[in-house]
XYZ file of C-alpha atoms in Angstrom:
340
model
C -0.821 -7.078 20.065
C 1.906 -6.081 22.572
C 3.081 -9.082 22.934
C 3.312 -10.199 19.272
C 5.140 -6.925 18.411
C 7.812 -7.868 21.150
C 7.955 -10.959 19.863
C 8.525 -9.844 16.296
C 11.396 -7.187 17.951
C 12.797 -10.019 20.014
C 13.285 -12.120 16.267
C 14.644 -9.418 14.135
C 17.229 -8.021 17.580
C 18.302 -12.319 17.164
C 18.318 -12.235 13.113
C 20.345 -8.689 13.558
C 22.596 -10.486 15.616
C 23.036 -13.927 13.596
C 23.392 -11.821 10.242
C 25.556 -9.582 11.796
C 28.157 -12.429 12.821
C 28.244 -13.955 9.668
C 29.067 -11.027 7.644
C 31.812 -10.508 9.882
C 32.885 -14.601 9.114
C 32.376 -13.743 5.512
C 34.691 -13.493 2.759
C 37.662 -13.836 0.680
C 39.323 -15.108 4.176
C 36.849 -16.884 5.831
C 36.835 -16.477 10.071
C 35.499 -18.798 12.738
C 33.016 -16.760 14.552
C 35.273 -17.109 17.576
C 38.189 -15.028 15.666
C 35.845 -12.507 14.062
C 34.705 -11.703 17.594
C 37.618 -11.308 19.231
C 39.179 -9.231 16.252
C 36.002 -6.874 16.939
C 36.298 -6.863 20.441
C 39.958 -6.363 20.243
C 38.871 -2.603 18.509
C 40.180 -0.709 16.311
C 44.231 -1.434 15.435
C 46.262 1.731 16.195
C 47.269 3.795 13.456
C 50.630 2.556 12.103
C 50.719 -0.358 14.360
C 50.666 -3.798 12.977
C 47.263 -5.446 13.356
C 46.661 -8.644 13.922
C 45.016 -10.404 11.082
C 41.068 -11.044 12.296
C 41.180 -7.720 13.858
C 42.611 -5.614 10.825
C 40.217 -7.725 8.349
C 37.181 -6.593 10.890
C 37.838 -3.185 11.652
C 39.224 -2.020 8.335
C 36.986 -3.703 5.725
C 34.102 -5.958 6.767
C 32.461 -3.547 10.335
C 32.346 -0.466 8.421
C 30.810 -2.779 4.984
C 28.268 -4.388 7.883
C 27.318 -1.148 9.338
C 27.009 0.404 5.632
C 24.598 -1.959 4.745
C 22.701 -1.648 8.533
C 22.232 2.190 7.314
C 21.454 1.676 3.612
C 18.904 -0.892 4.446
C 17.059 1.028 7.369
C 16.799 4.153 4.997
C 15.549 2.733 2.339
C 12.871 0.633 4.173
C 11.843 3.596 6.119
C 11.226 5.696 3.054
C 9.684 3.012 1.453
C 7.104 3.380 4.546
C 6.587 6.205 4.021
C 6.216 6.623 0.411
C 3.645 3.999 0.619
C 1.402 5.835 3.315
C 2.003 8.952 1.575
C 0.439 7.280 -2.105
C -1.986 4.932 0.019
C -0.480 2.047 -2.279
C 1.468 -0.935 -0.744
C 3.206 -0.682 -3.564
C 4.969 2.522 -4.139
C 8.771 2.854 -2.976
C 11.517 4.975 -2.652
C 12.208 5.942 -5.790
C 9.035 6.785 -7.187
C 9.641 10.326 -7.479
C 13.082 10.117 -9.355
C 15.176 9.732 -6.596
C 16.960 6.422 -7.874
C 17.114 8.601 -11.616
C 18.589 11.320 -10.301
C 21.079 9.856 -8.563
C 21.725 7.635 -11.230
C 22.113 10.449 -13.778
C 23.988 12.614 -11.282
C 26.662 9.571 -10.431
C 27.266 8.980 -14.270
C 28.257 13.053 -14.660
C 30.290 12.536 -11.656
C 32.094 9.127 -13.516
C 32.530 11.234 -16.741
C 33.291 14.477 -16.153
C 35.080 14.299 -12.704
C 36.340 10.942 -12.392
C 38.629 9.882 -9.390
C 38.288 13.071 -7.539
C 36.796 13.559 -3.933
C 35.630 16.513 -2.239
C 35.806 16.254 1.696
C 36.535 12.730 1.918
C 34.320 11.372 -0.643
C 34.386 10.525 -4.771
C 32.619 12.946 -6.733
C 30.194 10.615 -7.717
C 28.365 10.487 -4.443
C 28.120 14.368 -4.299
C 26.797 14.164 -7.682
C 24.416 11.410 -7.294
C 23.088 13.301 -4.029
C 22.861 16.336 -5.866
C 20.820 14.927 -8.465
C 18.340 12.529 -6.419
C 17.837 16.161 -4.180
C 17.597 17.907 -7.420
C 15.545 15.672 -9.382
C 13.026 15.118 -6.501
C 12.796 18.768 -6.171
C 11.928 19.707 -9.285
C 9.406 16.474 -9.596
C 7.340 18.235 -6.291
C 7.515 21.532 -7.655
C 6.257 20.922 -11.249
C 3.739 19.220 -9.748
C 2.393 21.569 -6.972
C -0.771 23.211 -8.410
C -3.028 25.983 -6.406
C -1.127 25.301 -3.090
C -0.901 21.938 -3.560
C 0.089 18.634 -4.816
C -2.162 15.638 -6.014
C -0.415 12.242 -5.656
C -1.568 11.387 -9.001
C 0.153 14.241 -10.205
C 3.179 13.751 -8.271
C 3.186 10.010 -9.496
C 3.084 11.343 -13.304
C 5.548 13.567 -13.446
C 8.222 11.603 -11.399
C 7.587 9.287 -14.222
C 8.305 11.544 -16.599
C 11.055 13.219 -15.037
C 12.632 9.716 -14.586
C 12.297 9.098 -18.352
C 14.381 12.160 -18.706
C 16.855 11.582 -16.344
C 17.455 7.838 -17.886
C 17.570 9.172 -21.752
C 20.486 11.768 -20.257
C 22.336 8.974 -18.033
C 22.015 6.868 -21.519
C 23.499 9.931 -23.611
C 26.432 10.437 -21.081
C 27.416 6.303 -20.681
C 27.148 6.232 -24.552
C 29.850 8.937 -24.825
C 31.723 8.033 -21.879
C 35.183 6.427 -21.612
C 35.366 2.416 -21.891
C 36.654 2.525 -18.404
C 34.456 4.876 -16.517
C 31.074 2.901 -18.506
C 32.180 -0.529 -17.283
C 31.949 2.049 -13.662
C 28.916 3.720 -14.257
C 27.251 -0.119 -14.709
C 28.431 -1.609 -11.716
C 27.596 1.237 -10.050
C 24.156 1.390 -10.841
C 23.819 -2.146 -9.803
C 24.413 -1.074 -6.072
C 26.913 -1.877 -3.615
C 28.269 -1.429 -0.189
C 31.945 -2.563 -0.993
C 34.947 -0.388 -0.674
C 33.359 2.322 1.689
C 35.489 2.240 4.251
C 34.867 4.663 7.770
C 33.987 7.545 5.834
C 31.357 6.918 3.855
C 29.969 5.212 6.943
C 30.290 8.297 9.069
C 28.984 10.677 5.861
C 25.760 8.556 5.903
C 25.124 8.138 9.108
C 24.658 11.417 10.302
C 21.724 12.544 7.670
C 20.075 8.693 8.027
C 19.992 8.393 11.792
C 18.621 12.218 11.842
C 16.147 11.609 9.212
C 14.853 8.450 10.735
C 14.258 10.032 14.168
C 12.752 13.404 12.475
C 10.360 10.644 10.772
C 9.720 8.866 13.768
C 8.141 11.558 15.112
C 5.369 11.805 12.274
C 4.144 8.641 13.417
C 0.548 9.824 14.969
C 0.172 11.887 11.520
C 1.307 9.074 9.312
C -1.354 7.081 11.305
C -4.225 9.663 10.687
C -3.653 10.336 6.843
C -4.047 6.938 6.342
C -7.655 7.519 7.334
C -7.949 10.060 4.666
C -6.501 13.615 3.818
C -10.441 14.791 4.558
C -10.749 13.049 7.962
C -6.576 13.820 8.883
C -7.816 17.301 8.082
C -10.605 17.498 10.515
C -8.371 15.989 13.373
C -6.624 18.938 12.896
C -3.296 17.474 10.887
C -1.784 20.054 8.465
C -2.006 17.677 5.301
C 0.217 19.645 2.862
C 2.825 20.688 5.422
C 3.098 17.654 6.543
C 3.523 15.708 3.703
C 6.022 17.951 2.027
C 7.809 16.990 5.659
C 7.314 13.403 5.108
C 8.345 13.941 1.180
C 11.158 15.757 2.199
C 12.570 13.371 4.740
C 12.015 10.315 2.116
C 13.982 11.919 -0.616
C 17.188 12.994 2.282
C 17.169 8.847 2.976
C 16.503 7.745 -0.628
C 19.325 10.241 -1.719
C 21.785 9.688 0.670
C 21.390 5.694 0.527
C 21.403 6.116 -3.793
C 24.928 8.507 -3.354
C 26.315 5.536 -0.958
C 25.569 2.339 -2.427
C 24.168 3.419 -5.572
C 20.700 2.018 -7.191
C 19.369 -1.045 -4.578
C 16.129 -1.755 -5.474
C 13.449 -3.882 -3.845
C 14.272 -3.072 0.067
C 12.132 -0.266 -0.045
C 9.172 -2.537 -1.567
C 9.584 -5.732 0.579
C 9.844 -4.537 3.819
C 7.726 -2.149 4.356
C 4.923 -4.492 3.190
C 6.604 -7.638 5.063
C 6.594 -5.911 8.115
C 2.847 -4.493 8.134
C 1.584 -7.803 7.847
C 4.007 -8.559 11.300
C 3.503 -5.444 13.401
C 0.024 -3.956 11.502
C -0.543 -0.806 10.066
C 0.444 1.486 13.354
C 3.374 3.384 12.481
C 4.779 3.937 16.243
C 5.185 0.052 15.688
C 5.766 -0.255 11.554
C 8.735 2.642 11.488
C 11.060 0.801 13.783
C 10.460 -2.374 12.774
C 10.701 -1.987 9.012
C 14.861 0.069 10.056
C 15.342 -3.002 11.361
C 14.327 -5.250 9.017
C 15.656 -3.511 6.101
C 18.976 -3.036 7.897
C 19.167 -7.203 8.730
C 17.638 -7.783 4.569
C 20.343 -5.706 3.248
C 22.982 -7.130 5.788
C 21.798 -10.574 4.451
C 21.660 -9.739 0.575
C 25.718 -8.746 0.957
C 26.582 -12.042 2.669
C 25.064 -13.940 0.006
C 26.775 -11.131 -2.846
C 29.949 -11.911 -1.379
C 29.870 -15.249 -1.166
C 27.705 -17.316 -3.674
C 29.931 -17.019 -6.629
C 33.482 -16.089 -4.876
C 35.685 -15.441 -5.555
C 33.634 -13.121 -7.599
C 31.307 -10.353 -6.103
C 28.117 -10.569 -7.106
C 26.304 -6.036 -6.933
C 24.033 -6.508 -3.880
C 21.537 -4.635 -6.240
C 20.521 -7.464 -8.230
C 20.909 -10.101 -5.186
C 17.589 -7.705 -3.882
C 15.946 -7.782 -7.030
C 16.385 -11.423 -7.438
C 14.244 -11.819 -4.332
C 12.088 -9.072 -4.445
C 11.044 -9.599 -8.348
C 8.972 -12.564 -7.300
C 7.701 -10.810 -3.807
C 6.576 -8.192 -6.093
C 4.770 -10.243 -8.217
C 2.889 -11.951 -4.836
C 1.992 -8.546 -4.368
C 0.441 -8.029 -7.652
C -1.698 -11.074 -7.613
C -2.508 -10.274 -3.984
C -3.787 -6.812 -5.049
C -5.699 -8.507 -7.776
C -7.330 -11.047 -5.778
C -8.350 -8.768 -3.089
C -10.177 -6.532 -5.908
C -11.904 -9.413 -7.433
């Protein structure tokens, strides 16, 4: 088993690398990988001083879109781990508990009402969206805490509901929004990593990187509630602490990727599930693998949105759901067969 999880580490580490050099090489100026790796390794042009043209086209737009989409990925794969050990269902992800409504309702406010504005750096509509995947997930946990604690059938329930919600208002505000800021609020929600730049990189960062360590270190009780709340129980695991913990830490990565890059579905899904049937069911194993593969999937899914209709972009969002609609649907009749 040792050996096959260092393999699979060795192949991602080479399909991290090999992804990672193309979307350097990739877009509206194409560069031989010999020029995009000397403009990287030439570092980052000097403030006012002319740049040369590989190294300006590197540092300025496509590292920071690269290591946007490294960080957007590995979040949402990691809370689509955990989601998924949390509901005991290969199938849950991210957004389940109205993370991706939220945020969805919370960017549209931001396009309407405050449109064009930034507070410390960044555009009103990633506060917003932040503050409404927090918001939204908080009030999904506590409407459906009962006697000390929280049923995942419950949970499950009302995020749907509360999602319903949270799409009818988004629906109100794009319906009596401005031409302009609607045709914003749609591309938006289809997800994207473009026209980030440094700070949004550095914003994210922080919380992800933080958040995916913190998790990290749940990995023995991630391991033991998949026995069981009953058995995790008698080996002495705090089940309802720790999976408001584990909750808590999936909504801070959903969130913060949703308020980046705005609604990417599928990575969450795919991965997790992809790399369980690679690594097996051990977290200390699944965790880092699935940051990695999520971070090379969505790394992958932006080469291809960049470049298979250009000059036109095509939102990374439904590059993702183009391949993960039919993964899902593997999944389904997987699910199915094993029942039967």
């Amino acid at each position: 088993m040792r050996i096959r999880r260092a393999t699979v580490a060795l192949c991602l580490l080479i399909a991290l690398a090999l992804v990672a050099l193309l979307a350097l090489c990739t877009g509206a100026a194409s560069l031989s990988p010999g020029d995009a790796l000397r403009g990287l390794f030439a570092g980052p042009p000097a403030e006012g001083a002319e740049a040369a043209a590989a190294q300006g086209i590197v540092w300025n737009i496509r590292l920071p879109r690269l290591l946007l989409a490294l960080l957007v990925g590995a979040g949402l794969a990691v809370a689509g781990v955990v989601m998924q050990a949390y509901f005991q269902n290969p199938m849950a992800d991210p957004y389940i508990v109205g993370v991706s409504a939220g945020g969805a309702l919370g960017a549209t406010a931001g396009f309407v009402l405050w449109s064009g504005s930034t507070i410390l750096g960044l555009t009103t509509r990633s506060l917003f969206a932040f503050v409404g995947a927090t918001s939204v997930t908080v009030l999904v946990y506590c409407l459906a805490r009962r006697g000390g604690r929280v049923h995942t059938v419950m949970l499950l329930l009302t995020g749907l509901a509360i999602s319903a919600l949270a799409s009818a208002l988004c629906s109100l505000l794009v319906m009596v929004a401005k031409a302009s800021d609607m045709q914003l609020v749609v591309f938006w929600l289809m997800g994207s990593v473009a026209d980030r730049g440094w700070t949004a990189v550095w914003v994210l960062a922080g919380p992800v990187l933080l958040s995916l360590l913190a998790t990290y270190l749940f990995t023995r009780e991630l391991n033991v509630i998949l026995m069981g709340e009953e058995v995790a129980h008698h080996l002495g695991v705090d089940v309802e602490r720790t999976k408001l913990i584990l909750l808590a830490l999936s909504a801070i990565l959903a969130a913060c990727c949703v308020a980046i890059s705005g609604m990417i579905g599928f990575v969450g899904l795919i991965v997790p599930h992809f790399m369980r049937l690679l690594t097996g069911p051990d977290h200390r194993a699944l965790l880092p693998a699935a940051a990695l593969g999520g971070g090379v999937l969505l790394a992958a899914a932006d080469v291809v949105a960049r470049s298979a209709a250009a000059p036109i972009e095509i939102p990374i969002g439904i590059v993702t759901s183009i391949l993960g609609c039919p993964f899902f649907l593997f999944l389904l009749h997987r699910a199915r067969v094993v029942k039967a």
